[in-house]
Short mmCIF file of C-alpha atoms in Angstrom, two decimals:
data_model
loop_
_atom_site.label_atom_id
_atom_site.label_comp_id
_atom_site.label_asym_id
_atom_site.label_seq_id
_atom_site.Cartn_x
_atom_site.Cartn_y
_atom_site.Cartn_z
CA MET P 17 -5.86 5.88 4.45
CA ARG P 18 -8.68 3.11 4.54
CA SER P 19 -10.66 1.93 3.94
CA GLU P 20 -10.61 -0.69 6.18
CA LEU P 21 -9.26 4.33 14.23
CA VAL P 22 -8.02 8.22 18.58
CA PHE P 23 -6.02 10.82 17.67
CA ARG P 24 -4.53 13.93 18.53
CA VAL P 25 -2.05 15.60 16.38
CA PRO P 26 0.87 17.05 18.41
CA ARG P 27 2.54 20.63 17.32
CA LEU P 28 6.00 19.88 14.79
CA GLU P 29 8.46 21.40 17.97
CA SER P 30 11.66 22.06 16.61
CA VAL P 31 14.72 19.82 17.03
CA PHE P 32 17.19 21.82 16.58
CA HIS P 33 19.41 23.63 20.06
CA ALA P 34 19.54 26.73 19.84
CA ARG P 35 22.81 28.22 19.44
CA LEU P 36 25.15 30.11 22.49
CA VAL P 37 25.17 33.67 21.57
CA HIS P 38 27.96 35.90 22.70
CA CYS P 39 28.04 38.66 24.34
CA CYS P 40 31.97 39.10 24.56
CA ILE P 41 33.83 39.73 22.11
CA LEU P 42 36.81 39.05 24.06
CA VAL P 43 35.49 34.78 25.37
CA LEU P 44 34.35 34.40 21.59
CA LEU P 45 37.99 35.41 20.93
CA VAL P 46 39.56 32.85 23.60
CA VAL P 47 36.94 29.35 23.34
CA PHE P 48 37.95 29.73 18.70
CA THR P 49 41.97 30.07 20.14
CA MET P 50 41.48 27.01 22.33
CA THR P 51 39.58 25.47 19.71
CA MET P 52 42.20 25.69 17.54
CA ALA P 53 44.92 25.03 20.23
CA TYR P 54 43.12 21.93 21.25
CA GLY P 55 41.74 21.16 17.83
CA GLN P 56 38.24 20.61 18.81
CA THR P 57 35.29 20.38 16.20
CA ARG P 58 31.87 21.37 17.00
CA VAL P 59 29.65 19.21 17.18
CA ALA P 60 27.05 19.67 14.53
CA ASP P 61 23.76 20.31 15.32
CA LYS P 62 21.59 17.88 13.05
CA PRO P 63 20.45 18.65 10.07
CA GLU P 64 16.77 20.06 9.87
CA PRO P 65 14.12 18.71 7.66
CA ALA P 66 14.11 20.03 4.78
CA LYS P 67 10.25 22.46 2.78
CA ALA P 68 7.69 19.31 1.31
CA ILE P 69 7.87 20.97 -2.16
CA PRO P 70 4.17 21.08 -3.27
CA GLN P 71 4.57 19.90 -7.41
CA PRO P 72 1.65 19.75 -10.15
CA ALA P 73 0.10 16.61 -8.64
CA VAL P 74 -0.54 14.50 -11.96
CA SER P 75 2.40 15.65 -14.21
CA ALA P 76 4.84 14.59 -10.97
CA ILE P 77 2.59 11.44 -10.51
CA LEU P 78 2.72 10.17 -14.35
CA SER P 79 7.02 11.66 -13.70
CA ALA P 80 6.81 8.70 -11.82
CA PHE P 81 6.67 6.30 -13.86
CA ASP P 82 9.49 7.04 -15.46
CA LYS P 83 11.74 5.28 -12.35
CA TYR P 84 9.58 3.49 -10.71
CA GLU P 85 7.74 0.29 -12.10
CA VAL P 86 4.91 1.31 -9.94
CA VAL P 87 2.86 3.46 -8.18
CA ALA P 88 0.69 2.73 -5.53
CA MET P 89 -2.37 5.32 -4.58
CA PRO P 90 -5.21 5.41 -2.35
CA GLN P 91 -9.02 4.33 -3.75
CA GLY P 92 -11.70 6.78 -2.23
CA HIS P 93 -12.91 5.34 0.46
CA GLY P 94 -15.60 7.71 0.44
CA MET P 95 -13.54 11.25 -1.10
CA GLN P 96 -15.09 12.19 -3.40
CA ASP P 97 -12.32 14.44 -3.95
CA LEU P 98 -9.80 11.01 -3.68
CA ASN P 99 -12.30 9.83 -6.07
CA ASN P 100 -12.71 13.08 -8.45
CA PHE P 101 -8.74 13.07 -8.90
CA ILE P 102 -8.11 9.75 -10.50
CA LEU P 103 -10.48 9.61 -12.67
CA SER P 104 -8.19 12.96 -14.00
CA LEU P 105 -5.39 11.09 -13.71
CA ILE P 106 -6.87 8.22 -15.76
CA ARG P 107 -7.56 11.07 -18.28
CA ASN P 108 -5.19 12.88 -18.92
CA PRO P 109 -4.17 11.22 -22.77
CA GLY P 110 -0.09 10.44 -20.85
CA PHE P 111 -2.07 8.35 -19.01
CA SER P 112 -2.03 5.15 -21.08
CA GLU P 113 1.11 6.15 -22.33
CA LYS P 114 3.12 5.33 -18.72
CA VAL P 115 0.31 3.13 -18.14
CA ASN P 116 0.09 -0.55 -18.77
CA ASP P 117 -1.87 -2.47 -16.64
CA ILE P 118 -3.92 -0.65 -13.33
CA GLU P 119 -4.52 -3.07 -9.68
CA VAL P 120 -7.55 -2.19 -7.76
CA GLU P 121 -9.02 -3.08 -4.18
CA PHE P 122 -12.33 -2.90 -5.75
CA GLY P 123 -13.04 -6.73 -7.85
CA ASN P 124 -12.85 -10.53 -6.85
CA SER P 125 -10.08 -11.48 -8.99
CA VAL P 126 -11.95 -14.46 -9.84
CA TYR P 127 -14.62 -12.62 -12.46
CA GLN P 128 -10.50 -11.61 -13.70
CA PRO P 129 -11.82 -14.01 -17.30
CA MET P 130 -14.71 -11.26 -17.38
CA LEU P 131 -13.17 -8.05 -16.15
CA ASP P 132 -10.61 -8.72 -19.62
CA ARG P 133 -13.40 -8.95 -21.45
CA TYR P 134 -15.37 -6.54 -20.57
CA ILE P 135 -12.19 -3.28 -20.22
CA ALA P 136 -11.40 -4.97 -24.34
CA GLY P 137 -14.28 -3.68 -25.24
CA GLU P 138 -16.33 -6.95 -25.38
CA ASN P 139 -20.05 -7.06 -25.48
CA VAL P 140 -20.59 -8.27 -21.27
CA PRO P 141 -23.49 -6.91 -20.03
CA PHE P 142 -22.73 -4.01 -16.84
CA THR P 143 -25.13 -6.07 -14.72
CA GLU P 144 -23.06 -9.51 -15.18
CA VAL P 145 -19.94 -7.12 -15.06
CA GLN P 146 -21.08 -5.38 -11.39
CA LYS P 147 -19.84 -9.35 -9.37
CA VAL P 148 -16.64 -7.78 -9.66
CA TRP P 149 -17.45 -5.10 -7.23
CA ARG P 150 -20.10 -6.61 -5.73
CA LYS P 151 -19.32 -9.67 -4.84
CA MET P 152 -16.29 -10.11 -2.99
CA GLY P 153 -14.41 -8.27 0.69
CA GLN P 154 -15.34 -5.20 0.01
CA PRO P 155 -19.49 -4.31 0.89
CA ALA P 156 -18.47 -0.17 0.01
CA SER P 157 -17.01 -1.39 -3.40
CA GLY P 158 -20.44 -2.32 -4.17
CA ALA P 159 -21.90 0.90 -2.73
CA SER P 160 -20.61 3.56 -4.79
CA GLY P 161 -20.70 5.51 -7.78
CA PHE P 162 -16.84 5.62 -8.15
CA VAL P 163 -16.36 2.37 -8.92
CA GLU P 164 -19.15 2.05 -11.40
CA GLN P 165 -17.34 5.34 -13.12
CA PHE P 166 -14.03 3.71 -13.14
CA PHE P 167 -15.24 0.13 -14.81
CA PRO P 168 -16.46 1.54 -18.07
CA LEU P 169 -14.41 5.06 -18.38
CA VAL P 170 -11.17 2.43 -18.20
CA ARG P 171 -13.42 1.17 -21.47
CA ALA P 172 -14.18 3.66 -23.26
CA LEU P 173 -10.08 4.75 -22.35
CA ASN P 174 -9.09 1.84 -24.01
CA GLN P 175 -11.95 2.06 -27.34
CA LYS P 176 -9.86 6.05 -28.06
CA LEU P 177 -6.24 3.21 -28.44
CA PRO P 178 -4.59 0.83 -30.82
CA PRO P 179 -4.20 -2.56 -28.86
CA GLU P 180 -0.84 -2.89 -27.59
CA ARG P 181 -1.53 0.46 -25.37
CA ARG P 182 -5.11 -0.78 -23.82
CA VAL P 183 -5.42 -0.96 -20.86
CA ARG P 184 -5.99 -3.51 -18.67
CA VAL P 185 -7.98 -3.65 -15.22
CA LEU P 186 -6.42 -6.28 -13.22
CA ALA P 187 -9.18 -7.44 -9.75
CA GLY P 188 -6.45 -7.07 -6.57
CA ASP P 189 -9.55 -9.00 -4.17
CA SER P 190 -8.85 -12.81 -3.05
CA PRO P 191 -10.61 -15.00 -5.03
CA VAL P 192 -13.08 -16.35 -3.91
CA ASP P 193 -16.90 -17.82 -4.80
CA TRP P 194 -18.61 -15.07 -1.93
CA ASP P 195 -22.11 -17.27 -2.78
CA GLN P 196 -20.71 -19.71 -1.04
CA ILE P 197 -20.17 -18.00 1.73
CA LYS P 198 -21.96 -18.11 4.97
CA ASN P 199 -20.14 -16.93 8.18
CA MET P 200 -17.42 -15.60 10.05
CA ASP P 201 -15.28 -18.72 10.03
CA ASP P 202 -15.59 -19.39 6.71
CA VAL P 203 -13.84 -14.92 5.70
CA THR P 204 -11.04 -15.65 8.31
CA ARG P 205 -10.32 -18.84 5.73
CA LEU P 206 -10.54 -17.69 2.33
CA VAL P 207 -9.97 -14.52 2.44
CA HIS P 208 -6.33 -13.25 2.02
CA ARG P 209 -6.49 -10.37 1.42
CA ASP P 210 -2.38 -8.92 0.90
CA ALA P 211 -0.95 -11.96 -0.09
CA SER P 212 -3.27 -11.75 -3.01
CA ILE P 213 -3.19 -8.44 -4.36
CA ALA P 214 0.04 -9.05 -4.02
CA SER P 215 0.31 -12.90 -5.79
CA VAL P 216 -1.39 -10.81 -9.23
CA MET P 217 0.66 -8.47 -8.93
CA GLU P 218 4.29 -10.53 -8.78
CA LYS P 219 2.48 -12.33 -12.66
CA GLU P 220 0.81 -9.76 -13.94
CA VAL P 221 2.59 -7.29 -13.10
CA LEU P 222 6.39 -7.51 -12.47
CA SER P 223 7.63 -10.34 -13.63
CA LYS P 224 6.13 -9.19 -17.46
CA HIS P 225 8.50 -6.07 -16.78
CA ARG P 226 5.27 -3.56 -16.90
CA LYS P 227 4.29 -0.16 -15.66
CA ALA P 228 0.63 -0.43 -12.81
CA LEU P 229 -1.55 1.78 -11.24
CA MET P 230 -2.64 0.04 -7.54
CA LEU P 231 -5.79 1.74 -6.29
CA PHE P 232 -5.67 -0.23 -2.81
CA GLY P 233 -6.06 1.83 1.14
CA THR P 234 -2.70 2.32 2.25
CA PHE P 235 -2.50 0.43 4.42
CA HIS P 236 -1.82 -2.77 1.73
CA LEU P 237 0.58 -0.23 0.11
CA MET P 238 2.84 1.21 3.44
CA HIS P 239 6.96 0.06 2.99
CA GLY P 240 7.97 -2.00 5.42
CA THR P 241 5.31 -3.46 7.75
CA GLY P 242 6.02 -7.20 6.93
CA GLY P 243 1.90 -7.95 5.80
CA SER P 244 0.95 -4.62 3.46
CA ALA P 245 1.26 -5.90 -0.24
CA VAL P 246 3.90 -4.29 -1.30
CA SER P 247 5.94 -5.02 2.03
CA LEU P 248 5.86 -8.95 0.67
CA TYR P 249 6.47 -8.72 -3.40
CA GLU P 250 9.01 -6.31 -2.50
CA LYS P 251 11.56 -9.12 -0.79
CA ASP P 252 11.77 -10.20 -4.48
CA TYR P 253 11.51 -6.86 -6.81
CA PRO P 254 12.22 -4.21 -4.18
CA ASN P 255 12.52 -0.61 -4.94
CA LEU P 256 9.98 -0.30 -8.05
CA THR P 257 7.71 1.39 -6.45
CA PHE P 258 6.84 4.61 -5.26
CA VAL P 259 3.99 4.97 -2.74
CA ILE P 260 1.43 7.83 -2.05
CA THR P 261 -0.54 8.89 0.95
CA GLU P 262 -3.48 11.16 1.64
CA LEU P 263 -2.90 13.01 4.18
CA GLY P 264 -6.16 11.49 6.53
CA ILE P 265 -6.58 13.34 9.57
CA PHE P 266 -3.53 15.16 9.77
CA ASP P 267 -4.15 19.39 9.89
CA THR P 268 -7.92 19.01 10.42
CA ASP P 269 -10.59 21.36 13.04
CA LEU P 270 -8.20 23.66 12.12
CA PRO P 271 -9.73 27.62 13.65
CA THR P 272 -9.15 28.88 10.17
CA LEU P 273 -8.48 27.74 6.34
CA SER P 274 -4.76 30.56 6.71
CA SER P 275 -3.80 28.29 9.53
CA SER P 276 -3.27 25.13 7.45
CA ARG P 277 0.76 24.90 6.83
CA LEU P 278 -0.22 23.83 2.96
CA ALA P 279 -2.51 26.77 2.48
CA THR P 280 -0.09 28.46 -0.17
CA TRP P 281 0.30 24.75 -1.63
CA PRO P 282 -1.44 24.34 -5.71
CA ILE P 283 -4.35 22.11 -5.71
CA PRO P 284 -3.63 19.48 -6.65
CA SER P 285 -0.43 18.80 -5.24
CA LEU P 286 2.29 15.93 -4.58
CA ALA P 287 5.27 16.47 -1.83
CA LEU P 288 7.67 13.96 -1.57
CA ALA P 289 8.52 12.51 1.63
CA LYS P 290 11.84 11.73 2.65
CA GLY P 291 14.14 14.20 4.98
CA THR P 292 11.59 16.87 5.14
CA TRP P 293 9.05 17.69 7.56
CA LEU P 294 5.63 16.48 7.19
CA GLY P 295 8.03 13.27 5.66
CA ALA P 296 9.74 13.49 10.05
CA LEU P 297 5.81 13.25 11.45
CA ASP P 298 4.71 9.78 12.81
CA LEU P 299 1.41 8.05 11.17
CA ASP P 300 -0.75 8.43 14.01
CA HIS P 301 -0.67 12.88 12.42
CA PHE P 302 -2.13 10.84 9.94
CA VAL P 303 -4.69 8.09 10.96
CA PRO P 304 -5.97 7.31 14.56
CA PRO P 305 -3.86 4.49 15.98
CA PRO P 306 -6.50 1.74 16.30
CA ILE P 307 -8.17 -0.09 20.10
CA ARG P 308 -6.74 -3.02 20.13
CA ILE P 309 -5.69 -6.01 22.59
CA ASP P 310 -3.03 -7.19 22.49
CA GLU P 311 -3.01 -11.14 22.17
CA LYS P 312 0.08 -11.68 25.23
CA ASP P 313 -2.07 -10.03 28.19
CA CYS P 314 -4.93 -9.55 26.86
CA LYS P 315 -5.27 -5.19 27.35
CA VAL P 316 -6.62 -2.50 25.91
CA GLN P 317 -3.49 -0.73 23.96
CA ASN P 318 -4.47 2.00 22.00
CA GLU P 319 -1.87 2.11 19.15
CA PHE P 320 -0.87 1.03 15.93
CA PRO P 321 1.58 -2.02 15.98
CA GLU P 322 5.60 -1.12 16.52
CA VAL P 323 5.73 -2.33 13.24
CA LEU P 324 4.38 0.86 11.91
CA GLN P 325 5.56 2.99 14.63
CA LYS P 326 7.44 4.97 12.59
CA PRO P 327 8.92 8.11 10.80
CA MET P 328 6.34 8.46 8.18
CA GLU P 329 9.03 8.77 5.01
CA ASP P 330 9.69 5.05 6.35
CA LEU P 331 6.84 3.70 4.98
CA VAL P 332 5.51 6.16 2.30
CA ASP P 333 7.45 7.78 -0.36
CA ALA P 334 4.74 11.41 -1.30
CA PHE P 335 1.78 13.48 -0.04
CA LEU P 336 -1.00 14.14 -1.92
CA TYR P 337 -2.36 16.80 -1.13
CA LEU P 338 -6.24 17.99 -2.42
CA GLY P 339 -7.29 21.16 -1.43
CA PRO P 340 -7.92 22.24 3.16
CA GLN P 341 -8.66 18.81 4.77
CA ASP P 342 -12.16 20.90 6.75
CA LEU P 343 -13.24 21.15 3.41
CA ARG P 344 -13.57 17.91 2.24
CA VAL P 345 -16.22 16.20 -0.11
CA LYS P 346 -17.94 12.59 0.31
CA GLU P 347 -19.05 10.27 -1.50
CA ASN P 348 -23.40 9.88 -1.35
CA ILE P 349 -24.64 6.01 -2.68
CA PRO P 350 -26.16 6.64 -6.09
CA ALA P 351 -29.66 6.38 -7.00
CA ASP P 352 -29.43 3.37 -8.84
CA ILE P 353 -27.68 0.82 -5.68
CA ALA P 354 -30.35 2.68 -3.24
CA LEU P 355 -33.81 2.19 -5.73
CA ASP P 356 -31.92 -1.27 -6.30
CA ASP P 357 -33.45 -3.73 -3.83
CA THR P 358 -32.31 -6.49 -4.36
CA TYR P 359 -28.77 -5.36 -4.29
CA ARG P 360 -30.11 -3.99 -0.88
CA THR P 361 -30.61 -6.81 0.50
CA GLU P 362 -27.42 -8.24 -0.24
CA LEU P 363 -26.13 -5.37 1.07
CA GLN P 364 -27.61 -6.36 4.66
CA ARG P 365 -26.63 -9.53 4.20
CA GLY P 366 -23.23 -9.40 3.53
CA GLY P 367 -23.59 -6.79 7.09
CA ALA P 368 -24.20 -8.58 9.52
CA MET P 369 -22.30 -11.42 8.39
CA LEU P 370 -19.22 -9.30 9.10
CA GLY P 371 -20.26 -7.55 12.49
CA PHE P 372 -21.74 -3.73 10.99
CA PRO P 373 -23.98 -3.52 13.76
CA ASP P 374 -27.76 -3.42 13.23
CA ALA P 375 -27.86 -4.49 9.72
CA ALA P 376 -29.83 -7.43 9.93
CA SER P 377 -32.14 -5.77 11.43
CA GLU P 378 -32.65 -2.72 9.39
CA THR P 379 -35.82 -2.50 7.22
CA PRO P 380 -36.30 -1.03 3.82
CA ASN P 381 -37.40 2.84 5.60
CA ASP P 382 -34.68 2.89 8.08
CA PHE P 383 -31.85 2.61 4.84
CA ASP P 384 -33.98 5.51 2.65
CA ARG P 385 -33.75 7.77 5.79
CA GLN P 386 -29.85 6.99 6.36
CA ILE P 387 -29.96 7.64 3.05
CA VAL P 388 -31.55 11.85 2.50
CA LYS P 389 -30.12 11.85 6.21
CA THR P 390 -26.75 12.09 5.11
CA ALA P 391 -27.05 15.64 2.74
CA GLU P 392 -27.40 16.96 5.95
CA ASP P 393 -23.63 16.91 6.38
CA PRO P 394 -21.48 16.86 3.25
CA ILE P 395 -18.33 17.12 4.68
CA PHE P 396 -15.50 13.30 5.03
CA ALA P 397 -14.30 13.42 7.68
CA ILE P 398 -12.07 10.84 10.06
CA PRO P 399 -13.89 10.05 13.12
CA LYS P 400 -10.60 10.99 15.53
CA GLN P 401 -12.37 8.94 18.00
CA ARG P 402 -12.94 5.45 17.52
CA GLN P 403 -14.29 3.88 21.04
CA ASP P 404 -16.96 1.23 21.34
CA PRO P 405 -16.82 0.69 25.13
CA LYS P 406 -19.27 -3.01 24.29
CA GLY P 407 -16.82 -3.95 22.21
CA VAL P 408 -13.39 -4.14 22.96
CA GLU P 409 -14.83 -5.69 26.37
CA GLN P 410 -16.56 -8.42 23.07
CA ALA P 411 -12.88 -8.01 22.01
CA MET P 412 -10.86 -7.65 26.17
CA GLN P 413 -13.47 -11.71 26.88
CA GLY P 414 -12.68 -13.08 23.48
CA CYS P 415 -8.89 -13.12 24.05
CA LEU P 416 -9.15 -14.05 27.53
CA GLU P 417 -10.64 -17.17 26.77
CA ARG P 418 -8.80 -18.61 23.67
CA LYS P 419 -5.93 -17.53 26.21
CA ASN P 420 -7.65 -19.97 28.51
CA ASN P 421 -8.52 -22.59 25.37
CA ARG P 422 -4.79 -22.75 24.93
CA SER P 423 -2.99 -23.54 28.66
CA THR P 424 -6.20 -26.18 29.25
CA PRO P 425 -4.21 -29.58 29.08
CA ARG P 426 -5.90 -31.83 26.35
#
């Protein structure tokens, strides 16, 4: 769960009260008689959450399009298992029978006309269409082998389909000319990602009664948060979107694979959230809560905003299981990107502008050593502790300065 957090996973405690065992039949009869005589009724126990029942993931997702206009799910963000699943979903022969559009996070909507021509099979040089995902507000997309496979795959799929069934790819990121972005002030002023995602979905999909797959980080997709893309367009188009999440940090660091409650689930599988024990869990079972500064008092908080402090079944509709959580594989940077000196320089410039540590001073040799070192550990893992004391101190100081400026008479 993105693209874009310290955790402790508590054990799930029972929510039920055990019934009192009557060791005396006489007492039982007396109680029963008194209850009948005075018309008393026993307060019902709280219903036990149901089991989360896994279903074959691809067929379950395709079936969801029979009920919903949109199926929204996370994209890879460095998780190779998720990348592979998305590609297998798109390649399924039934996909193009259900879906008209795919809206993606890894595309700058300013290049939509060029993307349309490329996906339709027209003669657009690959080096030109790369601008769609290399010049946008998500630098990691430009270093993703999955992204470079995704667009040519949909283009190839369309060549096998009649024109009326061809799939369109919609770029959801803000329409910004990133060559003109010079600093974070420009980013703050021009980049409004969730608003852009929602606008594209309303204009190109929902208003036209088309069916779409959304590929975005989960926080862009959650119901009822107010600011997520899905929450924004659901104000006018409610109950049309089926939101899927992967499992994040849930069930990680287990002593054995068989100790997982999901150990017997088929791979890959999809389980509904509503009314189940899995859906009853809070968000911090799946994503480490961020360390953030409360703008009211400038104090450090290690929790999600109140709007996210609710059961997962209120935020998403289903969970995607891709196998043992401790054996997920991370995506590596492909050779064509690692060897592209010009683009590496652009990545470095963008990283420095967006505040990534040491990006500005990193040499090509440093970059190469990092790529080689990643081969030592292929396992994908979400850090359960992300606490940079220096960064927290700087954020607090910035908050205090803003607060003082607001209170100073002019």
